[in-house]
């Protein structure tokens, strides 16, 4: 598993890069939502849905990149 992850990161494909960025961004926004000011209350649920969707898409991309690296 470790060698597959190293292979995946060594390939530096756009899928790997953007999937990791998406996963990181989604988790970061989900972490910061509880600390949002009251003026953003109306945007709380769209932010939760959007960042959750980005996190899931990033995780799916990482899974695809991992499978590709495993096959290589």
mmCIF file of N, CA and C in Angstrom:
data_model
loop_
_atom_site.group_PDB
_atom_site.id
_atom_site.type_symbol
_atom_site.label_atom_id
_atom_site.label_comp_id
_atom_site.label_asym_id
_atom_site.label_seq_id
_atom_site.Cartn_x
_atom_site.Cartn_y
_atom_site.Cartn_z
ATOM 1 N N UNK A 1 0.827 -1.196 0.000
ATOM 2 C CA UNK A 1 0.000 0.000 0.000
ATOM 3 C C UNK A 1 0.871 1.260 0.000
ATOM 4 N N UNK A 2 1.914 1.246 0.804
ATOM 5 C CA UNK A 2 2.791 2.420 0.889
ATOM 6 C C UNK A 2 3.464 2.662 -0.461
ATOM 7 N N UNK A 3 3.917 1.590 -1.114
ATOM 8 C CA UNK A 3 4.571 1.776 -2.409
ATOM 9 C C UNK A 3 3.585 2.277 -3.453
ATOM 10 N N UNK A 4 2.329 1.829 -3.366
ATOM 11 C CA UNK A 4 1.312 2.315 -4.305
ATOM 12 C C UNK A 4 1.055 3.801 -4.093
ATOM 13 N N UNK A 5 0.985 4.231 -2.847
ATOM 14 C CA UNK A 5 0.794 5.655 -2.561
ATOM 15 C C UNK A 5 1.990 6.473 -3.046
ATOM 16 N N UNK A 6 3.177 5.947 -2.874
ATOM 17 C CA UNK A 6 4.360 6.656 -3.372
ATOM 18 C C UNK A 6 4.331 6.746 -4.887
ATOM 19 N N UNK A 7 3.919 5.653 -5.535
ATOM 20 C CA UNK A 7 3.799 5.663 -6.996
ATOM 21 C C UNK A 7 2.765 6.685 -7.436
ATOM 22 N N UNK A 8 1.636 6.712 -6.748
ATOM 23 C CA UNK A 8 0.567 7.648 -7.083
ATOM 24 C C UNK A 8 1.059 9.089 -6.978
ATOM 25 N N UNK A 9 1.768 9.399 -5.909
ATOM 26 C CA UNK A 9 2.264 10.759 -5.720
ATOM 27 C C UNK A 9 3.416 11.071 -6.672
ATOM 28 N N UNK A 10 4.195 10.068 -7.031
ATOM 29 C CA UNK A 10 5.317 10.289 -7.945
ATOM 30 C C UNK A 10 4.836 10.554 -9.368
ATOM 31 N N UNK A 11 3.685 9.987 -9.738
ATOM 32 C CA UNK A 11 3.166 10.205 -11.084
ATOM 33 C C UNK A 11 2.728 11.643 -11.297
ATOM 34 N N UNK A 12 2.291 12.299 -10.234
ATOM 35 C CA UNK A 12 1.892 13.711 -10.269
ATOM 36 C C UNK A 12 0.886 14.003 -11.381
ATOM 37 N N UNK A 13 -0.120 13.161 -11.488
ATOM 38 C CA UNK A 13 -1.156 13.399 -12.492
ATOM 39 C C UNK A 13 -2.076 14.514 -12.025
ATOM 40 N N UNK A 14 -2.775 15.096 -12.960
ATOM 41 C CA UNK A 14 -3.723 16.163 -12.615
ATOM 42 C C UNK A 14 -4.840 15.615 -11.727
ATOM 43 N N UNK A 15 -5.243 14.367 -11.979
ATOM 44 C CA UNK A 15 -6.289 13.760 -11.153
ATOM 45 C C UNK A 15 -5.853 13.682 -9.700
ATOM 46 N N UNK A 16 -4.639 13.219 -9.473
ATOM 47 C CA UNK A 16 -4.137 13.115 -8.103
ATOM 48 C C UNK A 16 -4.049 14.490 -7.459
ATOM 49 N N UNK A 17 -3.480 15.436 -8.176
ATOM 50 C CA UNK A 17 -3.278 16.780 -7.625
ATOM 51 C C UNK A 17 -4.605 17.444 -7.274
ATOM 52 N N UNK A 18 -5.542 17.464 -8.217
ATOM 53 C CA UNK A 18 -6.806 18.153 -7.976
ATOM 54 C C UNK A 18 -7.694 17.406 -6.999
ATOM 55 N N UNK A 19 -7.591 16.093 -6.965
ATOM 56 C CA UNK A 19 -8.366 15.323 -5.988
ATOM 57 C C UNK A 19 -7.904 15.635 -4.571
ATOM 58 N N UNK A 20 -6.601 15.682 -4.381
ATOM 59 C CA UNK A 20 -6.085 16.014 -3.050
ATOM 60 C C UNK A 20 -6.426 17.448 -2.665
ATOM 61 N N UNK A 21 -6.351 18.363 -3.631
ATOM 62 C CA UNK A 21 -6.734 19.756 -3.344
ATOM 63 C C UNK A 21 -8.222 19.837 -2.986
ATOM 64 N N UNK A 22 -9.065 19.134 -3.733
ATOM 65 C CA UNK A 22 -10.502 19.144 -3.456
ATOM 66 C C UNK A 22 -10.825 18.554 -2.101
ATOM 67 N N UNK A 23 -10.198 17.443 -1.790
ATOM 68 C CA UNK A 23 -10.414 16.809 -0.487
ATOM 69 C C UNK A 23 -9.986 17.741 0.641
ATOM 70 N N UNK A 24 -8.842 18.365 0.484
ATOM 71 C CA UNK A 24 -8.336 19.290 1.494
ATOM 72 C C UNK A 24 -9.254 20.513 1.641
ATOM 73 N N UNK A 25 -9.684 21.078 0.519
ATOM 74 C CA UNK A 25 -10.553 22.270 0.582
ATOM 75 C C UNK A 25 -11.894 21.949 1.225
ATOM 76 N N UNK A 26 -12.482 20.820 0.842
ATOM 77 C CA UNK A 26 -13.776 20.443 1.406
ATOM 78 C C UNK A 26 -13.720 20.225 2.902
ATOM 79 N N UNK A 27 -12.703 19.530 3.357
ATOM 80 C CA UNK A 27 -12.552 19.272 4.792
ATOM 81 C C UNK A 27 -12.272 20.574 5.540
ATOM 82 N N UNK A 28 -11.480 21.455 4.942
ATOM 83 C CA UNK A 28 -11.171 22.734 5.590
ATOM 84 C C UNK A 28 -12.431 23.571 5.775
ATOM 85 N N UNK A 29 -13.254 23.664 4.737
ATOM 86 C CA UNK A 29 -14.491 24.450 4.843
ATOM 87 C C UNK A 29 -15.426 23.820 5.869
ATOM 88 N N UNK A 30 -15.560 22.490 5.855
ATOM 89 C CA UNK A 30 -16.412 21.833 6.848
ATOM 90 C C UNK A 30 -15.925 22.090 8.270
ATOM 91 N N UNK A 31 -14.626 22.175 8.448
ATOM 92 C CA UNK A 31 -14.063 22.429 9.770
ATOM 93 C C UNK A 31 -14.326 23.859 10.228
ATOM 94 N N UNK A 32 -14.317 24.806 9.288
ATOM 95 C CA UNK A 32 -14.469 26.220 9.657
ATOM 96 C C UNK A 32 -15.916 26.693 9.748
ATOM 97 N N UNK A 33 -16.872 25.930 9.236
ATOM 98 C CA UNK A 33 -18.272 26.362 9.230
ATOM 99 C C UNK A 33 -18.805 26.692 10.628
ATOM 100 N N UNK A 34 -18.503 25.915 11.663
ATOM 101 C CA UNK A 34 -19.028 26.283 12.991
ATOM 102 C C UNK A 34 -18.549 27.636 13.502
ATOM 103 N N UNK A 35 -17.456 28.123 12.966
ATOM 104 C CA UNK A 35 -16.901 29.400 13.418
ATOM 105 C C UNK A 35 -17.298 30.565 12.517
ATOM 106 N N UNK A 36 -18.190 30.322 11.574
ATOM 107 C CA UNK A 36 -18.623 31.373 10.651
ATOM 108 C C UNK A 36 -19.432 32.430 11.408
ATOM 109 N N UNK A 37 -19.319 33.683 10.985
ATOM 110 C CA UNK A 37 -20.090 34.738 11.654
ATOM 111 C C UNK A 37 -21.594 34.573 11.407
ATOM 112 N N UNK A 38 -22.369 35.218 12.242
ATOM 113 C CA UNK A 38 -23.827 35.111 12.151
ATOM 114 C C UNK A 38 -24.363 35.643 10.823
ATOM 115 N N UNK A 39 -23.645 36.567 10.204
ATOM 116 C CA UNK A 39 -24.103 37.124 8.930
ATOM 117 C C UNK A 39 -24.103 36.066 7.825
ATOM 118 N N UNK A 40 -23.392 34.979 8.008
ATOM 119 C CA UNK A 40 -23.356 33.905 7.015
ATOM 120 C C UNK A 40 -24.312 32.755 7.336
ATOM 121 N N UNK A 41 -25.200 32.983 8.273
ATOM 122 C CA UNK A 41 -26.125 31.921 8.699
ATOM 123 C C UNK A 41 -26.956 31.378 7.537
ATOM 124 N N UNK A 42 -27.397 32.258 6.636
ATOM 125 C CA UNK A 42 -28.216 31.806 5.506
ATOM 126 C C UNK A 42 -27.410 30.962 4.517
ATOM 127 N N UNK A 43 -26.088 31.057 4.569
ATOM 128 C CA UNK A 43 -25.232 30.292 3.664
ATOM 129 C C UNK A 43 -24.684 29.018 4.297
ATOM 130 N N UNK A 44 -25.052 28.762 5.544
ATOM 131 C CA UNK A 44 -24.479 27.623 6.260
ATOM 132 C C UNK A 44 -24.777 26.290 5.573
ATOM 133 N N UNK A 45 -26.034 26.010 5.267
ATOM 134 C CA UNK A 45 -26.369 24.719 4.644
ATOM 135 C C UNK A 45 -25.807 24.592 3.228
ATOM 136 N N UNK A 46 -25.887 25.637 2.382
ATOM 137 C CA UNK A 46 -25.230 25.494 1.073
ATOM 138 C C UNK A 46 -23.718 25.263 1.189
ATOM 139 N N UNK A 47 -23.090 25.860 2.180
ATOM 140 C CA UNK A 47 -21.659 25.618 2.387
ATOM 141 C C UNK A 47 -21.401 24.180 2.829
ATOM 142 N N UNK A 48 -22.259 23.658 3.691
ATOM 143 C CA UNK A 48 -22.114 22.265 4.130
ATOM 144 C C UNK A 48 -22.291 21.325 2.948
ATOM 145 N N UNK A 49 -23.351 21.542 2.169
ATOM 146 C CA UNK A 49 -23.596 20.677 1.012
ATOM 147 C C UNK A 49 -22.466 20.781 -0.007
ATOM 148 N N UNK A 50 -22.050 21.986 -0.317
ATOM 149 C CA UNK A 50 -20.998 22.187 -1.312
ATOM 150 C C UNK A 50 -19.665 21.596 -0.893
ATOM 151 N N UNK A 51 -19.268 21.858 0.346
ATOM 152 C CA UNK A 51 -17.987 21.335 0.798
ATOM 153 C C UNK A 51 -18.033 19.820 0.974
ATOM 154 N N UNK A 52 -19.188 19.284 1.330
ATOM 155 C CA UNK A 52 -19.327 17.824 1.408
ATOM 156 C C UNK A 52 -19.201 17.207 0.022
ATOM 157 N N UNK A 53 -19.821 17.834 -0.960
ATOM 158 C CA UNK A 53 -19.739 17.341 -2.336
ATOM 159 C C UNK A 53 -18.296 17.389 -2.851
ATOM 160 N N UNK A 54 -17.599 18.471 -2.556
ATOM 161 C CA UNK A 54 -16.197 18.592 -2.971
ATOM 162 C C UNK A 54 -15.341 17.531 -2.278
ATOM 163 N N UNK A 55 -15.607 17.280 -1.004
ATOM 164 C CA UNK A 55 -14.853 16.256 -0.276
ATOM 165 C C UNK A 55 -15.083 14.872 -0.861
ATOM 166 N N UNK A 56 -16.336 14.553 -1.158
ATOM 167 C CA UNK A 56 -16.656 13.239 -1.734
ATOM 168 C C UNK A 56 -16.026 13.100 -3.122
ATOM 169 N N UNK A 57 -16.103 14.152 -3.926
ATOM 170 C CA UNK A 57 -15.492 14.105 -5.259
ATOM 171 C C UNK A 57 -13.976 13.949 -5.145
ATOM 172 N N UNK A 58 -13.366 14.642 -4.203
ATOM 173 C CA UNK A 58 -11.921 14.507 -3.994
ATOM 174 C C UNK A 58 -11.544 13.109 -3.545
ATOM 175 N N UNK A 59 -12.336 12.531 -2.645
ATOM 176 C CA UNK A 59 -12.061 11.170 -2.184
ATOM 177 C C UNK A 59 -12.220 10.168 -3.326
ATOM 178 N N UNK A 60 -13.238 10.355 -4.152
ATOM 179 C CA UNK A 60 -13.427 9.469 -5.299
ATOM 180 C C UNK A 60 -12.261 9.589 -6.278
ATOM 181 N N UNK A 61 -11.788 10.794 -6.503
ATOM 182 C CA UNK A 61 -10.642 11.000 -7.377
ATOM 183 C C UNK A 61 -9.382 10.355 -6.841
ATOM 184 N N UNK A 62 -9.185 10.434 -5.530
ATOM 185 C CA UNK A 62 -8.027 9.789 -4.915
ATOM 186 C C UNK A 62 -8.130 8.272 -5.070
ATOM 187 N N UNK A 63 -9.334 7.739 -4.923
ATOM 188 C CA UNK A 63 -9.517 6.293 -5.102
ATOM 189 C C UNK A 63 -9.188 5.866 -6.529
ATOM 190 N N UNK A 64 -9.638 6.631 -7.513
ATOM 191 C CA UNK A 64 -9.346 6.312 -8.915
ATOM 192 C C UNK A 64 -7.846 6.409 -9.180
ATOM 193 N N UNK A 65 -7.224 7.459 -8.671
ATOM 194 C CA UNK A 65 -5.776 7.627 -8.863
ATOM 195 C C UNK A 65 -5.004 6.500 -8.179
ATOM 196 N N UNK A 66 -5.483 6.064 -7.021
ATOM 197 C CA UNK A 66 -4.834 4.957 -6.316
ATOM 198 C C UNK A 66 -4.928 3.669 -7.123
ATOM 199 N N UNK A 67 -6.111 3.399 -7.683
ATOM 200 C CA UNK A 67 -6.276 2.185 -8.495
ATOM 201 C C UNK A 67 -5.393 2.228 -9.731
ATOM 202 N N UNK A 68 -5.304 3.382 -10.365
ATOM 203 C CA UNK A 68 -4.433 3.521 -11.544
ATOM 204 C C UNK A 68 -2.967 3.299 -11.177
ATOM 205 N N UNK A 69 -2.559 3.833 -10.052
ATOM 206 C CA UNK A 69 -1.167 3.656 -9.614
ATOM 207 C C UNK A 69 -0.906 2.200 -9.242
ATOM 208 N N UNK A 70 -1.906 1.537 -8.701
ATOM 209 C CA UNK A 70 -1.751 0.142 -8.317
ATOM 210 C C UNK A 70 -1.593 -0.753 -9.546
ATOM 211 N N UNK A 71 -2.282 -0.393 -10.626
ATOM 212 C CA UNK A 71 -2.194 -1.171 -11.855
ATOM 213 C C UNK A 71 -0.882 -0.925 -12.586
ATOM 214 N N UNK A 72 -0.299 0.237 -12.380
ATOM 215 C CA UNK A 72 0.938 0.589 -13.111
ATOM 216 C C UNK A 72 2.152 -0.147 -12.584
#
